[in-house]
Tab-separated table of C-alpha atoms in Angstrom:
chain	number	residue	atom	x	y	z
A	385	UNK	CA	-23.914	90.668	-14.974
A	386	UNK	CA	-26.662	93.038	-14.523
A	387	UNK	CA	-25.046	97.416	-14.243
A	388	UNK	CA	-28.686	97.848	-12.841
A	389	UNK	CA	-27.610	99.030	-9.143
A	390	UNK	CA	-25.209	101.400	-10.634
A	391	UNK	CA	-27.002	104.760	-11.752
A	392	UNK	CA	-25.492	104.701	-15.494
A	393	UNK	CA	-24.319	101.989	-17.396
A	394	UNK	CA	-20.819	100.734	-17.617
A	395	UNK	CA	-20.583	101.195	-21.341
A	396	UNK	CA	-21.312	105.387	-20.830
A	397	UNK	CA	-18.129	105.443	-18.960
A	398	UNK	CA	-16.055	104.604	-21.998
A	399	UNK	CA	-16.020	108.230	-23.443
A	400	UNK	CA	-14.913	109.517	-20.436
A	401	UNK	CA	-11.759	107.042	-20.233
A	402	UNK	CA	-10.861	107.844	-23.649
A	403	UNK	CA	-10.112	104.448	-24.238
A	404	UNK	CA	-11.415	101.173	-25.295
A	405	UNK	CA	-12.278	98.378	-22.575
A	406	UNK	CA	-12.603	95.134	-23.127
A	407	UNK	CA	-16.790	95.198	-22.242
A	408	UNK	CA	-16.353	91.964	-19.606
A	409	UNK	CA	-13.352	93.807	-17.456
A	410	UNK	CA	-14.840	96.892	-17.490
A	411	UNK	CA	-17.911	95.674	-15.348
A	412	UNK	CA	-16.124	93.292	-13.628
A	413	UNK	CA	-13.309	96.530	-12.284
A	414	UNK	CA	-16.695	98.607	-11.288
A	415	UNK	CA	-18.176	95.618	-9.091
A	416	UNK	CA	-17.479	96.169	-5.489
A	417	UNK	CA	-17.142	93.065	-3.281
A	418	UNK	CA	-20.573	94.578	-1.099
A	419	UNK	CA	-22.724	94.173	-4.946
A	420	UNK	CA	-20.920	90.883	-6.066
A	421	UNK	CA	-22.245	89.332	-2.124
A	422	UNK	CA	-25.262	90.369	-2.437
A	423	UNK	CA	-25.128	88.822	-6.060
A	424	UNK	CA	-24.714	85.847	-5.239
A	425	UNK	CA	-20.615	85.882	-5.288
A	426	UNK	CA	-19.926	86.819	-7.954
A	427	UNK	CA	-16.446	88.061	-9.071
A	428	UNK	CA	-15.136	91.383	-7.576
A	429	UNK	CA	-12.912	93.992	-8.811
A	430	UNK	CA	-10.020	93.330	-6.097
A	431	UNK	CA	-7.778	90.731	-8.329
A	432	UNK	CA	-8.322	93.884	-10.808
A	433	UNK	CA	-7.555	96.190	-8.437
A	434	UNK	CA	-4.341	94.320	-7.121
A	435	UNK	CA	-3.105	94.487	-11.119
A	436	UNK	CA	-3.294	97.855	-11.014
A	437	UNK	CA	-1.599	98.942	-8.380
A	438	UNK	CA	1.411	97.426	-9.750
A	439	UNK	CA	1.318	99.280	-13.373
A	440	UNK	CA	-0.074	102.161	-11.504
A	441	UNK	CA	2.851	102.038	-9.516
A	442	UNK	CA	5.463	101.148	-12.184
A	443	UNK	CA	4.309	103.724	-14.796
A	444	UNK	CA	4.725	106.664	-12.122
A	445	UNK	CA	7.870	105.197	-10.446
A	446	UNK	CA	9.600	105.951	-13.895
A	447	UNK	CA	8.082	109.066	-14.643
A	448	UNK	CA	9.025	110.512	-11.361
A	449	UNK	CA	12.609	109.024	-11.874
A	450	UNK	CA	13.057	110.688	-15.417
A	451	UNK	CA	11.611	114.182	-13.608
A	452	UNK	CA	13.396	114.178	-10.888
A	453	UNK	CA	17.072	113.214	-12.407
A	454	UNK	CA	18.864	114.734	-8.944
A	455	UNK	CA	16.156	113.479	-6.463
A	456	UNK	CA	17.514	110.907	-3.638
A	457	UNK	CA	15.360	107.329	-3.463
A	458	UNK	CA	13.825	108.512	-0.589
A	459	UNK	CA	12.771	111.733	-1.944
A	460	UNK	CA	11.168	109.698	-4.968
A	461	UNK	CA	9.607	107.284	-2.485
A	462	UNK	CA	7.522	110.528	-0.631
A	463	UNK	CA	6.410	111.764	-3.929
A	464	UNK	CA	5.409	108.376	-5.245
A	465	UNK	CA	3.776	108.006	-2.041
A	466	UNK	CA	2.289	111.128	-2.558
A	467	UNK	CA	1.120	110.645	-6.183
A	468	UNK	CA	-0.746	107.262	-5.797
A	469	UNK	CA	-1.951	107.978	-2.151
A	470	UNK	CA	-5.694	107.074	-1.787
A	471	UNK	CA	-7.067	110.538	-1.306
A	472	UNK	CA	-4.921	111.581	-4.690
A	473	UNK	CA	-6.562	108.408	-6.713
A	474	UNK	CA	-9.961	109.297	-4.998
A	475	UNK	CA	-9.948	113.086	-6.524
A	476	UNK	CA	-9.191	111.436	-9.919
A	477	UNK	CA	-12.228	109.363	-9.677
A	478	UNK	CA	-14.444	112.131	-8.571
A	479	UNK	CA	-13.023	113.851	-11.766
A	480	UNK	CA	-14.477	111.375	-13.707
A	481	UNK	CA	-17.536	111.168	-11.496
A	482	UNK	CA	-16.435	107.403	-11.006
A	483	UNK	CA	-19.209	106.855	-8.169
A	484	UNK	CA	-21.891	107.368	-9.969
A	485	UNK	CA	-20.617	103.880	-12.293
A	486	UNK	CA	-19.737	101.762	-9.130
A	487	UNK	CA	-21.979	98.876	-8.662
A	488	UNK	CA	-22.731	98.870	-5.080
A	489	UNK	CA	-24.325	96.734	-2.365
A	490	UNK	CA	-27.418	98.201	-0.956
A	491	UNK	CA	-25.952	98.535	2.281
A	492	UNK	CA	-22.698	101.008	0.724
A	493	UNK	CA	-25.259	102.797	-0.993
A	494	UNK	CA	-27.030	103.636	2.311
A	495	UNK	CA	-23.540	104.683	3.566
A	496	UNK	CA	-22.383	106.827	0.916
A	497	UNK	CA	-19.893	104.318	-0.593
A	498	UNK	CA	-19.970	106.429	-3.648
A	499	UNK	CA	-17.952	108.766	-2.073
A	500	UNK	CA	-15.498	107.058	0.257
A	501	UNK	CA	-12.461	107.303	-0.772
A	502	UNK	CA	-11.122	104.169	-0.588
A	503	UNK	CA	-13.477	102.449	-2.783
A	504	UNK	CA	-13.082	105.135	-5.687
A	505	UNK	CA	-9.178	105.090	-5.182
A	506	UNK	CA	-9.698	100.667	-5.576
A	507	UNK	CA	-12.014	101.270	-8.011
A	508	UNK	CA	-9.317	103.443	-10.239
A	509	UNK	CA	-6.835	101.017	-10.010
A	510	UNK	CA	-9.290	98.107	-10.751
A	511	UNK	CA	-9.833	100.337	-14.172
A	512	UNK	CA	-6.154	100.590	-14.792
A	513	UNK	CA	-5.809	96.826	-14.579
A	514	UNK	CA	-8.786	96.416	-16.881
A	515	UNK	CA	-6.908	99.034	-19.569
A	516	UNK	CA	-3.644	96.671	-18.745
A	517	UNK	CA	-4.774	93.385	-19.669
A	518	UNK	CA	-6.818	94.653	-22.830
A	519	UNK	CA	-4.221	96.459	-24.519
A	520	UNK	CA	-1.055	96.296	-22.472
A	521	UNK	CA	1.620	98.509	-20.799
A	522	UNK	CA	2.449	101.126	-24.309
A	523	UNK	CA	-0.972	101.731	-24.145
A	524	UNK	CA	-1.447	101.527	-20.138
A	525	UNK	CA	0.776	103.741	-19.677
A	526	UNK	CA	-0.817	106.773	-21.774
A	527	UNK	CA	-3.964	106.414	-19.919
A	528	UNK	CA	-2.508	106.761	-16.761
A	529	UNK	CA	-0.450	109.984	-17.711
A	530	UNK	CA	-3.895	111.300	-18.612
A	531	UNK	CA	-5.192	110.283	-15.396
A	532	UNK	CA	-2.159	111.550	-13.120
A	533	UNK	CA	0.074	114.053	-14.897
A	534	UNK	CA	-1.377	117.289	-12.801
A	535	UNK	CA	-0.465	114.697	-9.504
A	536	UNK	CA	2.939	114.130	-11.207
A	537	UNK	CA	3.292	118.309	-11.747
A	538	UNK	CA	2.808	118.402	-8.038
A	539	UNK	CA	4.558	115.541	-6.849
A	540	UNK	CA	7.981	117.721	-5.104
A	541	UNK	CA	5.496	119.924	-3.066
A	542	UNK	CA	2.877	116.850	-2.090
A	543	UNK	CA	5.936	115.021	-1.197
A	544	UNK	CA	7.860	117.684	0.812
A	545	UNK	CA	4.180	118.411	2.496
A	546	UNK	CA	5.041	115.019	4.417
A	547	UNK	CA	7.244	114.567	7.061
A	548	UNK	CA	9.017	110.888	7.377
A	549	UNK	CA	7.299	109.753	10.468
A	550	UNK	CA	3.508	110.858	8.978
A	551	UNK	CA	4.279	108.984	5.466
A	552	UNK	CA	5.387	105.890	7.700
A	553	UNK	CA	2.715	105.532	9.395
A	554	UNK	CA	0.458	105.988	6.108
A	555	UNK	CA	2.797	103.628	4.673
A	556	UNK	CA	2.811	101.032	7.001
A	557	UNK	CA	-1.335	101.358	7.714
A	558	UNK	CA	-1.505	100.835	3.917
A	559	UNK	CA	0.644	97.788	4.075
A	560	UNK	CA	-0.922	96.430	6.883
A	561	UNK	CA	1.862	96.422	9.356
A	562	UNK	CA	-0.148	98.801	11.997
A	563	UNK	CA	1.002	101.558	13.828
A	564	UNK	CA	4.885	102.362	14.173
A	565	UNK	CA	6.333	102.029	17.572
A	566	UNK	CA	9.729	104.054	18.560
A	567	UNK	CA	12.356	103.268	20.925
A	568	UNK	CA	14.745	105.189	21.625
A	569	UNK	CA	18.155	105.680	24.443
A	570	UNK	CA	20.458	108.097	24.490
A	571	UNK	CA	24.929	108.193	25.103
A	572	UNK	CA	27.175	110.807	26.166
A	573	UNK	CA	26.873	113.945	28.893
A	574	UNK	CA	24.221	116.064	28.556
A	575	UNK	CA	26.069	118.583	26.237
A	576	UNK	CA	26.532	116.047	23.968
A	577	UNK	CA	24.047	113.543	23.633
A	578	UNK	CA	23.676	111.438	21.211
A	579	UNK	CA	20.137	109.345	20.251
A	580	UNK	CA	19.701	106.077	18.456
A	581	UNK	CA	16.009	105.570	17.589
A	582	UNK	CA	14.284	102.542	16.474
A	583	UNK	CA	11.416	101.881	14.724
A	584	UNK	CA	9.160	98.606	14.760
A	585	UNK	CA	6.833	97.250	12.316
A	586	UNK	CA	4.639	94.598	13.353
A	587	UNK	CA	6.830	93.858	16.228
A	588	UNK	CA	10.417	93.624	13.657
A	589	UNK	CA	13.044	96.503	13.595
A	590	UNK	CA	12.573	98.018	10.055
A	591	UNK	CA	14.410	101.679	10.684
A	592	UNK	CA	17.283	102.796	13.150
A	593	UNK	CA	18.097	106.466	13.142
A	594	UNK	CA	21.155	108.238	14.983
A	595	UNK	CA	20.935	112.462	15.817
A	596	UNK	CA	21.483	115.215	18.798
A	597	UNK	CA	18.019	115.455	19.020
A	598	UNK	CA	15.605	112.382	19.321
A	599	UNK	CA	12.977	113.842	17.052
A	600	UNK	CA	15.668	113.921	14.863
A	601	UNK	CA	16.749	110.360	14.845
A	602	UNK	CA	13.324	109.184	14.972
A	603	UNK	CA	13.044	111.036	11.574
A	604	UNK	CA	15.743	108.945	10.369
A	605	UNK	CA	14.557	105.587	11.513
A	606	UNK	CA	11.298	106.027	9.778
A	607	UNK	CA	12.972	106.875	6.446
A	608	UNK	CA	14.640	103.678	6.501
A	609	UNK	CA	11.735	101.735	7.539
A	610	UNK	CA	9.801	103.835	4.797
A	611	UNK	CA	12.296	103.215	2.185
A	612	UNK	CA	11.683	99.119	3.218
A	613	UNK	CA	7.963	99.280	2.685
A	614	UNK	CA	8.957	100.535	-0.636
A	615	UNK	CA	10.839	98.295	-1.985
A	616	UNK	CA	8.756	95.425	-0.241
A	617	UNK	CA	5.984	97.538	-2.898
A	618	UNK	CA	8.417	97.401	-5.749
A	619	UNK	CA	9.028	93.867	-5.711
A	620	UNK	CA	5.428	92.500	-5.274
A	621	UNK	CA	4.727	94.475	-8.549
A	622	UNK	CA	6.487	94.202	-12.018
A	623	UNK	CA	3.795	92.029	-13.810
A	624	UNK	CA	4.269	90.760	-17.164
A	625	UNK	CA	2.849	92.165	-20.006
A	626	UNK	CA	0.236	90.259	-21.902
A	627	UNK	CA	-0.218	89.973	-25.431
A	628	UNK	CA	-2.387	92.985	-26.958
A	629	UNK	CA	-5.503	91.759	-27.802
A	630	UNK	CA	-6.483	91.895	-31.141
């Protein structure tokens, strides 16, 4: 596979990784679906990119948990969020100057696709992957720490920078579920009314929230339904490790 419609080769990206890549997965986690179609169809990064997300997501999951000893699952859940969000991964890649090694179609060239954020977030994770299956999770994981540590520092004040209802509908956008909807009704006299607010994903209760204030019970509801994307997350990811390579 040719690097020739990236501007540098694969191979000068090594010293800024700091780590070794097995040669093949390194290309194969910079080739954007738009090159390898144009290429004839040749393998993309996205099986890559699916891998990492999952050690991505397992190697900050604990660190946040050993941080943040007193923090509430939810809490955790915002600041994971937070930490691994596409605009976070996309300023690690731009750190890196990841664009510049992407190999592109000619048509994402034309429209900037070395700076969109979501193909340098996928194109991080892709990496991540690659680092997985050539030397496993020990190693894995002390790449990733180099990539996301000042994210992790941050984490409690990017997570409490998100309110419950904008992280579910970033969540559930991500996931593929489409917008939210609410429904709510109401009980009691007007001095004392109480709201129960529900909130739909893809047509299926996933949150229900009680409060004196509907705003406030709609707050609730998505926190629930958050909290179920997450876990949803957690259990499509947990690979198992492969055996270093030599």
């Amino acid at each position: 596979m040719s690097a020739a419609e990236s501007t540098l080769s694969p191979a000068d990206l090594l010293e800024q990784l700091g780590v070794d890549v097995d040669p093949e997965l390194l290309v194969l986690a910079l080739t954007h679906r738009s090159f390898a179609h144009e290429a004839g169809g040749i393998p993309t990064n996205e099986r890559l990119e699916f891998l990492g997300d999952s050690v991505l997501g397992i190697i900050v999951t604990e660190s946040l948990f050993r941080r943040h000893s007193t923090q509430p699952e939810g809490e955790l859940a915002k600041m994971r969020s937070a930490t691994v969000s596409q605009r976070a991964l996309a300023e690690v890649a731009r750190t890196l100057d990841l664009g510049r090694y992407i190999l592109l179609g000619k048509g994402e060239r034309r429209t900037g696709g070395r700076e969109k954020d979501s193909i340098l977030s996928d194109t991080v994770e892709a990496i991540i992957g690659a680092v997985y299956l050539t030397h496993g999770l020990e190693r894995t994981r002390r790449f990733v720490h180099t990539l996301v540590d000042p994210l992790l520092d941050a984490a409690a004040g990017l997570g409490a920078g998100l309110d419950w209802k904008t992280s579910l509908q970033e969540a559930s956008a991500e996931a593929g579920l489409g917008a939210p909807r609410y429904e709510s009704d109401s009980e009691g006299p007007d001095h004392a009314r109480v709201f129960t607010s529900r909130v739909l994903l893809a047509g299926v209760v996933r949150g229900t929230g009680r409060g004196t204030a509907k705003k406030h019970a709609e707050q609730i509801a998505a926190e629930e339904a958050y909290v179920w994307i997450d876990q949803q997350r957690v259990a499509a990811a947990e690979p198992s490790e492969p055996a270093a390579s030599a």
